[in-house]
Amino acid sequence: MLHHRSLMQLHDSLKSGEFSSLELTTHYLNRIKQLDGTLNSIITVSEDIALEQAKEADQRIADGKASALTGLPILHKDIFCTKGIKTSCGSRMLDNFVSPYNAFVVQQCQEAGMVMLGKSNMDEFAMGSSNENSFYGPVHNPWALNNIPGGSSGGSAAAVAARLTPIATGTDTGGSIRQPAALCGITGLKPSYGRVSRYGMIAYASSLDQAGPMAQSAEDCAMLLQTMAGHDPRDSTCSKQKVPDYLASLGESIKGKRIGLPKEYFSEHLDSHIADTIHAVAKQLESLGATLHEVSLPNTCIAPPAYYVLAPAECSANLARFDGVRFGYRCEDPKDLNDLYERSRSEGFGPEVKRRILTGTYVLSSGYYDAYYLKAQAIKQSITEGFLSVFNNNIDCLLTPTAPSTAFPLGNKVDDPIAMYLSDIYTIAVNLAGLPALSMPAGFDHAGLPIGAQLIGPHWSEAMLLNVAHQYQKTTDWHQQIPDFADSINT
Ligand code: GLN
């Protein structure tokens, strides 16, 4: 079955002429038609564009001008601006928005000859951990249809897990690539802050937002990151750091790699099955020649409160642009300008987005700025220093759980924002420190739901993280497990 193959295998098949990009694209479009009614992982299917791009890709392959990604289908999170089709960011506010330009990431994929299948569902403005905050309704986890897929890149994760696309893009401000990757049993990489341009990626918390690949394996993530990464003068925080050859570094032995297990990530609150799974990953890495070391990151538990001050502060400023005047939703028959602003924003934004804007405005207001915002900035700094001191002490990378639980039932935490915020307890600190981190499938719980393991490295160590995950995936098959749902049809 075509959709069981990895991105690399599909590339080889296109190259050898086993099938065309048009055939491959049609295969995935058929799967989307038959299965996405149940999953709701895609907001917009771009069938016409996909068929057009597939034909162009076939021509490019025939002309001998193909790159590694030419002709391969991809789904973009609906946070990336796409010229010609809707970019909603999961919000009623942008339900009518068609961008006049492509995001850097979309443009790079297009130039490489990839085929855009559509735009994936997500929590509104990337705020959420369960994909239940989408204006377009929740996404269902293909491993258990009554459960959440994680968020905010839940549509991308569910679609890759159900093999509706071989690969997808996501964004991660506090865990939105890694947590849904873990809960859907796929591999997802959040690159170092500044590795991938944010141009055309709708801003949530600009100092933390970062785009990355979501795929079956580390190898597939490496292929896409190669195209996503690189300098872009249109994003002033985008780094000029040289982009290494990610695929070339996948062959290296991990013998002698020093892997840190931060004790704060394995407290008594952690589900014992998840703890055992991560320890089994550690043993496997040890058998491949790595050495294990207990380390301490004492500020871990104050990362979520700091994040839930800083991210709302930035979002309250970023989302001020949605005022009913320039783009997006506008209320009917406004009485005057104030009424236009007020009703457009109260009707256009959902409850979680409003909660964040209110929190953000509060922590930035005079009298509270020092008490909340500046304190959170200081915590951010101390968390960064904590990580750096561990890495400066000869630790190559850290191994932790990605999420404190497996996928929970839909509706379980919608009335308890704080419980929902804690879904990111193991991922958030990484964003505060600007580090790269990856989640990879590491096993299943008693209910058959996927468990993810997180690898965290120093700045610009994406190649090393991808290689450690690749070596693990060469000797395990968790990443090749496919939910029964994906094979519930004959195509
Ligand atoms: N779940 C976190 C939040 O709600 C992280 C979101 C993200 O990474 N975009 O803010």
Coordinates of C-alpha atoms and ligand atoms in Angstrom, one line a residue:
M1 CA 0.0 0.0 0.0
L2 CA 1.4 3.3 -1.1
H3 CA 0.5 5.2 2.0
H4 CA 2.5 2.8 4.2
R5 CA 5.7 4.0 2.6
S6 CA 7.9 6.7 4.0
L7 CA 8.7 10.0 2.2
M8 CA 12.1 8.6 1.3
Q9 CA 10.6 5.5 -0.2
L10 CA 8.0 7.5 -2.1
H11 CA 10.8 9.7 -3.5
D12 CA 12.6 6.6 -4.7
S13 CA 9.5 5.3 -6.4
L14 CA 8.8 8.5 -8.2
K15 CA 12.4 8.6 -9.3
S16 CA 12.4 5.0 -10.7
G17 CA 9.1 5.7 -12.5
E18 CA 7.1 3.1 -10.5
F19 CA 4.3 5.6 -10.4
S20 CA 3.8 9.3 -11.2
S21 CA 3.2 12.2 -8.9
L22 CA -0.2 12.5 -10.4
E23 CA -1.0 8.9 -9.4
L24 CA 0.4 9.4 -5.9
T25 CA -1.5 12.7 -5.4
T26 CA -4.7 11.1 -6.6
H27 CA -4.2 8.3 -4.1
Y28 CA -3.9 10.7 -1.2
L29 CA -6.8 12.9 -2.4
N30 CA -9.0 9.7 -2.5
R31 CA -7.9 8.8 1.0
I32 CA -8.8 12.3 2.2
K33 CA -12.2 12.1 0.6
Q34 CA -13.0 8.8 2.2
L35 CA -11.5 9.2 5.7
D36 CA -11.4 12.9 6.6
G37 CA -15.2 13.2 7.0
T38 CA -14.5 11.2 10.2
L39 CA -11.2 12.8 11.3
N40 CA -11.8 16.5 10.4
S41 CA -8.1 17.0 10.1
I42 CA -8.2 19.3 7.1
I43 CA -9.9 22.7 6.8
T44 CA -9.4 23.2 3.0
V45 CA -8.5 20.5 0.5
S46 CA -6.8 22.1 -2.5
E47 CA -7.5 19.5 -5.1
D48 CA -7.1 21.6 -8.2
I49 CA -3.8 23.1 -7.1
A50 CA -2.6 19.6 -6.1
L51 CA -3.4 18.1 -9.4
E52 CA -1.8 21.0 -11.3
Q53 CA 1.4 20.9 -9.1
A54 CA 1.6 17.1 -9.5
K55 CA 1.5 17.4 -13.3
E56 CA 4.2 20.1 -13.2
A57 CA 6.3 17.8 -10.9
D58 CA 6.0 14.9 -13.3
Q59 CA 7.3 17.1 -16.1
R60 CA 10.2 18.2 -13.9
I61 CA 11.0 14.6 -13.1
A62 CA 10.8 13.7 -16.8
D63 CA 13.2 16.7 -17.6
G64 CA 15.7 15.4 -15.0
K65 CA 15.3 18.6 -12.9
A66 CA 13.7 17.0 -9.8
S67 CA 14.9 17.7 -6.3
A68 CA 14.6 15.3 -3.3
L69 CA 11.0 16.5 -2.6
T70 CA 9.7 17.0 -6.1
G71 CA 6.3 15.4 -6.6
L72 CA 5.7 14.5 -2.9
P73 CA 2.4 15.6 -1.3
I74 CA 2.3 17.8 1.7
L75 CA -0.3 19.3 4.0
H76 CA 0.3 22.8 5.5
K77 CA -1.0 23.8 8.9
D78 CA -3.6 26.5 8.3
I79 CA -1.4 29.1 10.0
F80 CA 0.8 29.4 6.9
C81 CA -0.3 32.0 4.4
T82 CA -1.1 30.4 1.0
K83 CA -1.8 32.5 -2.0
G84 CA -5.1 31.7 -3.7
I85 CA -6.7 29.5 -1.0
K86 CA -8.1 30.3 2.4
T87 CA -5.8 30.8 5.4
S88 CA -8.1 30.6 8.4
C89 CA -5.7 30.0 11.4
G90 CA -8.6 27.9 12.7
S91 CA -10.6 31.1 13.4
R92 CA -13.9 32.6 12.4
M93 CA -11.9 35.9 12.3
L94 CA -10.1 34.6 9.2
D95 CA -12.7 32.4 7.7
N96 CA -12.9 34.7 4.7
F97 CA -9.2 35.5 4.4
V98 CA -7.2 34.6 1.2
S99 CA -3.6 35.7 1.5
P100 CA -2.1 37.7 -1.4
Y101 CA 1.3 35.9 -0.8
N102 CA 2.8 32.6 0.3
A103 CA 4.6 32.1 3.6
F104 CA 8.3 31.4 3.3
V105 CA 7.8 27.7 4.2
V106 CA 5.0 27.3 1.6
Q107 CA 7.2 29.0 -1.0
Q108 CA 10.2 26.8 -0.2
C109 CA 8.1 23.6 -0.5
Q110 CA 6.6 24.9 -3.8
E111 CA 10.0 25.7 -5.2
A112 CA 11.1 22.2 -4.3
G113 CA 8.2 20.9 -6.4
M114 CA 6.1 19.5 -3.6
V115 CA 2.3 19.1 -4.0
M116 CA 0.1 20.9 -1.6
L117 CA -2.9 18.7 -0.7
G118 CA -4.5 21.4 1.5
K119 CA -4.5 23.1 4.9
S120 CA -4.8 21.3 8.2
N121 CA -7.1 22.0 11.1
M122 CA -5.7 23.6 14.2
D123 CA -6.6 25.3 17.5
E124 CA -7.6 28.9 16.8
F125 CA -4.5 31.0 16.4
A126 CA -2.4 28.0 17.6
M127 CA -3.8 28.4 21.2
G128 CA -4.6 25.0 22.6
S129 CA -3.4 21.5 23.3
S130 CA -6.3 19.4 22.1
N131 CA -7.5 21.0 18.8
E132 CA -10.9 21.6 20.5
N133 CA -10.5 25.4 20.0
S134 CA -10.9 25.3 16.3
F135 CA -13.7 27.2 14.7
Y136 CA -14.0 24.2 12.3
G137 CA -14.6 21.7 15.1
P138 CA -12.4 19.3 16.8
V139 CA -10.0 16.8 15.1
H140 CA -10.3 13.1 16.0
N141 CA -7.3 11.0 16.9
P142 CA -7.0 8.1 14.4
W143 CA -5.9 5.8 17.2
A144 CA -9.1 6.4 19.2
L145 CA -11.8 8.4 17.4
N146 CA -13.3 9.7 20.6
N147 CA -10.0 11.1 21.8
I148 CA -8.2 14.4 21.1
P149 CA -5.2 14.4 18.7
G150 CA -3.3 17.0 20.7
G151 CA -2.8 20.6 19.6
S152 CA -2.4 23.0 18.3
S153 CA -1.1 21.2 15.2
G154 CA -3.6 18.4 15.7
G155 CA -4.8 18.3 12.1
S156 CA -1.3 17.8 10.7
A157 CA -0.6 15.1 13.3
A158 CA -3.8 13.2 12.8
A159 CA -3.5 13.4 9.0
V160 CA 0.0 12.0 9.0
A161 CA -0.9 9.3 11.5
A162 CA -3.9 8.2 9.3
R163 CA -1.7 8.4 6.2
L164 CA -3.8 11.1 4.5
T165 CA -0.5 12.7 3.7
P166 CA 3.1 11.5 3.9
I167 CA 4.2 14.6 5.7
A168 CA 2.9 17.9 7.0
T169 CA 4.1 21.2 8.5
G170 CA 3.3 22.4 12.0
T171 CA 4.3 25.2 14.3
D172 CA 5.4 25.1 17.9
T173 CA 5.1 27.9 20.4
G174 CA 4.9 25.8 23.6
G175 CA 4.7 22.3 22.3
S176 CA 2.3 22.4 19.3
I177 CA 4.4 20.2 17.1
R178 CA 5.7 17.7 19.7
Q179 CA 2.7 17.1 21.8
P180 CA 0.3 16.2 19.0
A181 CA 3.1 14.2 17.4
A182 CA 3.4 12.2 20.6
L183 CA -0.4 11.7 21.0
C184 CA -0.8 10.6 17.3
G185 CA 2.3 8.3 17.2
I186 CA 4.4 10.3 14.7
T187 CA 7.7 12.1 14.7
G188 CA 7.8 15.9 14.9
L189 CA 10.7 18.4 15.2
K190 CA 10.6 21.9 16.7
P191 CA 13.7 23.6 15.3
S192 CA 15.9 26.2 17.2
Y193 CA 14.3 29.6 17.3
G194 CA 15.3 31.4 14.2
R195 CA 16.1 28.3 12.1
V196 CA 13.0 28.6 10.0
S197 CA 11.6 31.9 8.7
R198 CA 8.3 33.0 10.3
Y199 CA 7.5 35.1 7.2
G200 CA 3.8 34.5 6.3
M201 CA 3.2 32.4 9.4
I202 CA 0.4 34.0 11.4
A203 CA 2.0 35.3 14.6
Y204 CA 0.9 34.0 18.0
A205 CA 3.8 34.7 20.3
S206 CA 6.6 35.9 18.0
S207 CA 9.5 35.4 20.3
L208 CA 8.6 31.7 20.7
D209 CA 6.9 30.6 17.4
Q210 CA 8.8 28.2 15.2
A211 CA 7.8 26.1 12.3
G212 CA 8.9 22.5 11.8
P213 CA 8.2 19.1 10.0
M214 CA 5.7 16.4 11.2
A215 CA 6.2 13.0 9.6
Q216 CA 6.4 9.3 10.2
S217 CA 10.1 9.2 10.9
A218 CA 13.2 11.3 11.7
E219 CA 14.5 10.6 8.2
D220 CA 11.4 12.2 6.7
C221 CA 11.6 15.2 9.0
A222 CA 15.2 15.6 7.9
M223 CA 14.2 15.7 4.3
L224 CA 11.6 18.5 4.9
L225 CA 13.7 20.5 7.3
Q226 CA 16.4 20.8 4.7
T227 CA 14.0 22.8 2.5
M228 CA 12.3 24.7 5.4
A229 CA 15.5 25.9 7.1
G230 CA 17.6 28.8 6.0
H231 CA 18.0 32.5 6.1
D232 CA 15.2 34.8 5.0
P233 CA 15.7 38.6 5.1
R234 CA 12.0 39.1 5.5
D235 CA 12.1 37.7 9.1
S236 CA 14.6 39.7 11.1
T237 CA 14.8 36.9 13.8
C238 CA 15.7 34.3 11.1
S239 CA 19.3 33.1 11.6
K240 CA 22.2 33.3 9.1
Q241 CA 23.6 30.1 10.7
K242 CA 24.6 27.7 7.9
V243 CA 22.1 24.9 7.3
P244 CA 23.9 21.5 7.5
D245 CA 23.1 18.5 5.4
Y246 CA 20.6 16.8 7.7
L247 CA 20.3 13.6 5.7
A248 CA 24.1 13.2 5.5
S249 CA 24.3 13.3 9.3
L250 CA 21.9 10.4 9.8
G251 CA 24.5 7.8 9.3
E252 CA 26.6 8.7 12.4
S253 CA 27.0 6.3 15.3
I254 CA 25.7 7.5 18.6
K255 CA 28.5 5.7 20.5
G256 CA 29.7 7.8 23.3
K257 CA 26.8 10.3 23.2
R258 CA 26.0 11.5 26.7
I259 CA 22.3 11.5 27.3
G260 CA 20.8 13.4 30.2
L261 CA 17.6 12.4 32.1
P262 CA 16.4 15.4 34.0
K263 CA 15.0 14.1 37.3
E264 CA 12.3 16.8 37.5
Y265 CA 10.7 15.3 34.3
F266 CA 10.2 12.0 36.1
S267 CA 8.5 13.1 39.3
E268 CA 5.9 10.9 41.1
H269 CA 3.2 12.7 39.2
L270 CA 4.3 11.2 35.9
D271 CA 2.1 8.3 34.7
S272 CA 4.2 5.1 35.5
H273 CA 3.6 3.6 32.1
I274 CA 5.0 6.7 30.4
A275 CA 7.9 6.7 32.8
D276 CA 8.7 3.1 32.0
T277 CA 8.4 3.7 28.3
I278 CA 11.0 6.6 28.4
H279 CA 13.3 4.5 30.5
A280 CA 13.0 1.7 27.9
V281 CA 14.0 4.3 25.2
A282 CA 17.0 5.2 27.4
K283 CA 18.1 1.5 27.6
Q284 CA 17.7 1.2 23.8
L285 CA 20.0 4.2 23.3
E286 CA 22.4 2.8 25.8
S287 CA 22.5 -0.4 23.8
L288 CA 23.5 1.6 20.8
G289 CA 26.5 3.0 22.7
A290 CA 25.1 6.1 24.4
T291 CA 25.7 6.7 28.1
L292 CA 23.0 7.8 30.5
H293 CA 23.3 10.5 33.2
E294 CA 20.9 11.9 35.7
V295 CA 20.8 15.7 35.5
S296 CA 18.7 18.4 37.2
L297 CA 16.7 21.3 35.7
P298 CA 15.2 22.8 38.8
N299 CA 13.2 25.5 37.2
T300 CA 11.1 23.2 35.0
C301 CA 7.9 23.5 37.0
I302 CA 7.8 27.3 36.7
A303 CA 8.0 27.2 32.9
P304 CA 4.2 26.9 32.4
P305 CA 3.3 29.9 34.6
A306 CA 6.1 32.0 32.9
Y307 CA 4.9 30.9 29.4
Y308 CA 1.2 31.7 30.2
V309 CA 2.3 35.3 31.0
L310 CA 4.7 35.8 28.1
A311 CA 2.7 34.1 25.3
P312 CA -0.6 35.9 26.1
A313 CA 1.3 39.2 26.4
E314 CA 2.7 38.8 22.9
C315 CA -0.6 37.5 21.5
S316 CA -2.5 40.5 22.9
A317 CA -0.3 42.7 20.8
N318 CA -0.2 40.5 17.7
L319 CA -3.9 40.0 17.6
A320 CA -4.6 43.7 17.8
R321 CA -4.4 43.8 14.0
F322 CA -7.7 41.9 13.7
D323 CA -9.9 44.9 14.1
G324 CA -12.6 44.3 11.5
V325 CA -11.1 47.1 9.3
R326 CA -8.2 45.7 7.3
F327 CA -8.9 42.0 6.9
G328 CA -10.9 39.1 8.3
Y329 CA -14.3 39.1 9.9
R330 CA -16.4 42.3 10.2
C331 CA -19.6 42.5 12.2
E332 CA -22.9 43.4 10.4
D333 CA -24.1 47.1 10.4
P334 CA -21.7 48.7 12.9
K335 CA -23.1 51.8 14.6
D336 CA -19.8 53.5 14.8
L337 CA -16.0 52.8 14.8
N338 CA -16.0 51.5 18.4
D339 CA -18.9 49.2 17.8
L340 CA -17.1 47.9 14.7
Y341 CA -14.0 47.1 16.7
E342 CA -15.9 45.6 19.6
R343 CA -18.4 43.5 17.8
S344 CA -16.0 42.3 15.1
R345 CA -13.5 41.1 17.8
S346 CA -16.1 39.6 20.1
E347 CA -17.9 37.8 17.3
G348 CA -14.7 36.8 15.4
F349 CA -12.6 35.3 18.2
G350 CA -13.4 32.2 20.2
P351 CA -13.3 32.0 24.0
E352 CA -9.7 30.7 24.5
V353 CA -8.3 33.5 22.3
K354 CA -10.3 36.1 24.2
R355 CA -9.0 34.6 27.5
R356 CA -5.4 35.0 26.3
I357 CA -5.9 38.5 25.0
L358 CA -7.4 39.5 28.4
T359 CA -4.6 37.9 30.3
G360 CA -2.0 39.4 28.0
T361 CA -3.4 42.9 28.3
Y362 CA -3.6 42.6 32.1
V363 CA 0.0 41.5 32.5
L364 CA 1.3 44.3 30.3
S365 CA -0.8 47.0 32.0
S366 CA 0.8 49.6 34.1
G367 CA 1.3 48.4 37.7
Y368 CA 1.2 44.7 36.7
Y369 CA 4.0 44.8 34.1
D370 CA 6.8 44.6 36.7
A371 CA 5.0 42.0 38.8
Y372 CA 4.1 39.6 36.0
Y373 CA 5.7 40.3 32.7
L374 CA 9.2 41.3 33.9
K375 CA 9.2 38.4 36.4
A376 CA 8.2 36.0 33.6
Q377 CA 11.1 37.3 31.5
A378 CA 13.5 36.7 34.4
I379 CA 12.2 33.1 34.7
K380 CA 12.7 32.6 30.9
Q381 CA 16.3 33.7 31.3
S382 CA 17.0 31.4 34.3
I383 CA 15.4 28.4 32.4
T384 CA 17.6 29.1 29.5
E385 CA 20.7 29.2 31.7
G386 CA 19.6 25.9 33.4
F387 CA 19.6 24.1 30.0
L388 CA 22.9 25.7 28.9
S389 CA 24.7 24.7 32.1
V390 CA 23.6 21.1 31.5
F391 CA 24.8 21.2 27.9
N392 CA 28.0 22.9 29.0
N393 CA 28.6 20.0 31.4
N394 CA 29.1 17.6 28.5
I395 CA 25.6 16.4 28.0
D396 CA 24.8 16.0 24.3
C397 CA 21.1 15.8 24.6
L398 CA 18.2 15.3 27.0
L399 CA 15.6 12.5 27.0
T400 CA 12.2 13.2 28.6
P401 CA 8.6 12.3 28.1
T402 CA 6.8 14.6 25.6
A403 CA 3.5 14.8 27.3
P404 CA 2.3 13.8 30.8
S405 CA -0.6 11.6 29.4
T406 CA -1.6 9.9 26.3
A407 CA -4.5 11.2 24.2
F408 CA -7.5 12.0 26.5
P409 CA -11.2 11.8 25.5
L410 CA -12.7 14.8 23.7
G411 CA -14.3 17.2 26.1
N412 CA -12.4 16.0 29.1
K413 CA -10.5 19.2 29.9
V414 CA -12.4 21.9 28.0
D415 CA -13.9 23.3 31.2
D416 CA -10.5 23.4 33.0
P417 CA -8.0 25.7 31.2
I418 CA -5.3 25.1 33.8
A419 CA -5.5 21.3 33.4
M420 CA -5.3 21.9 29.7
Y421 CA -2.3 24.2 30.0
L422 CA -0.4 21.5 31.9
S423 CA -0.5 19.2 28.8
D424 CA 2.6 21.2 27.8
I425 CA 4.5 20.9 31.0
Y426 CA 7.4 19.0 29.3
T427 CA 7.5 21.0 26.1
I428 CA 7.2 24.6 27.1
A429 CA 10.6 25.2 28.7
V430 CA 12.2 24.3 25.4
N431 CA 10.5 27.2 23.6
L432 CA 11.4 29.6 26.4
A433 CA 15.0 28.7 25.9
G434 CA 14.8 28.7 22.0
L435 CA 16.1 25.2 21.8
P436 CA 15.4 22.5 19.2
A437 CA 13.5 19.4 20.4
L438 CA 12.0 16.3 18.7
S439 CA 9.2 13.9 19.7
M440 CA 9.3 10.3 18.4
P441 CA 7.0 7.4 18.9
A442 CA 8.2 5.2 21.8
G443 CA 5.4 2.7 22.6
F444 CA 1.8 2.4 23.5
D445 CA -0.2 2.5 26.8
H446 CA -2.6 -0.1 28.0
A447 CA -5.4 1.3 25.8
G448 CA -3.2 1.1 22.7
L449 CA -2.6 4.9 22.6
P450 CA 0.8 6.2 21.4
I451 CA 3.5 7.5 23.8
G452 CA 6.1 10.0 22.6
A453 CA 9.7 10.4 23.8
Q454 CA 11.3 13.9 23.6
L455 CA 14.9 14.6 22.7
I456 CA 16.2 18.1 23.5
G457 CA 19.5 19.5 22.3
P458 CA 21.6 22.7 22.4
H459 CA 20.9 25.5 19.9
W460 CA 21.4 24.4 16.2
S461 CA 21.7 20.7 17.1
E462 CA 18.8 19.6 14.8
A463 CA 21.2 17.3 12.9
M464 CA 22.3 15.5 16.0
L465 CA 18.7 15.1 17.4
L466 CA 17.5 13.8 14.0
N467 CA 20.4 11.3 14.0
V468 CA 19.8 10.1 17.5
A469 CA 16.1 9.5 16.7
H470 CA 17.0 7.9 13.4
Q471 CA 19.4 5.4 15.1
Y472 CA 16.6 4.6 17.5
Q473 CA 14.1 4.2 14.7
K474 CA 16.5 1.9 12.8
T475 CA 16.3 -0.5 15.7
T476 CA 12.7 -0.2 16.7
D477 CA 9.4 -0.1 14.8
W478 CA 7.1 2.1 16.9
H479 CA 7.2 4.7 14.2
Q480 CA 5.9 2.2 11.6
Q481 CA 2.8 1.3 13.6
I482 CA -0.3 2.4 11.8
P483 CA -3.8 2.8 13.3
D484 CA -6.4 0.4 12.1
F485 CA -8.5 3.4 11.0
A486 CA -5.9 4.2 8.3
D487 CA -6.5 0.8 6.7
S488 CA -10.2 0.7 7.1
I489 CA -10.7 1.4 3.4
N490 CA -9.4 -0.3 0.3
T491 CA -7.3 2.5 -1.1
Ligands
GLN1 N1 -0.6 24.5 24.1 C1 0.1 25.6 24.2 C2 -0.8 26.8 24.1 O1 -1.9 26.6 24.2 C3 1.2 25.7 23.1 C4 0.6 26.1 21.8 C5 1.6 26.2 20.7 O2 2.7 25.6 20.7 N2 1.2 26.9 19.6 O3 -0.4 27.9 24.1

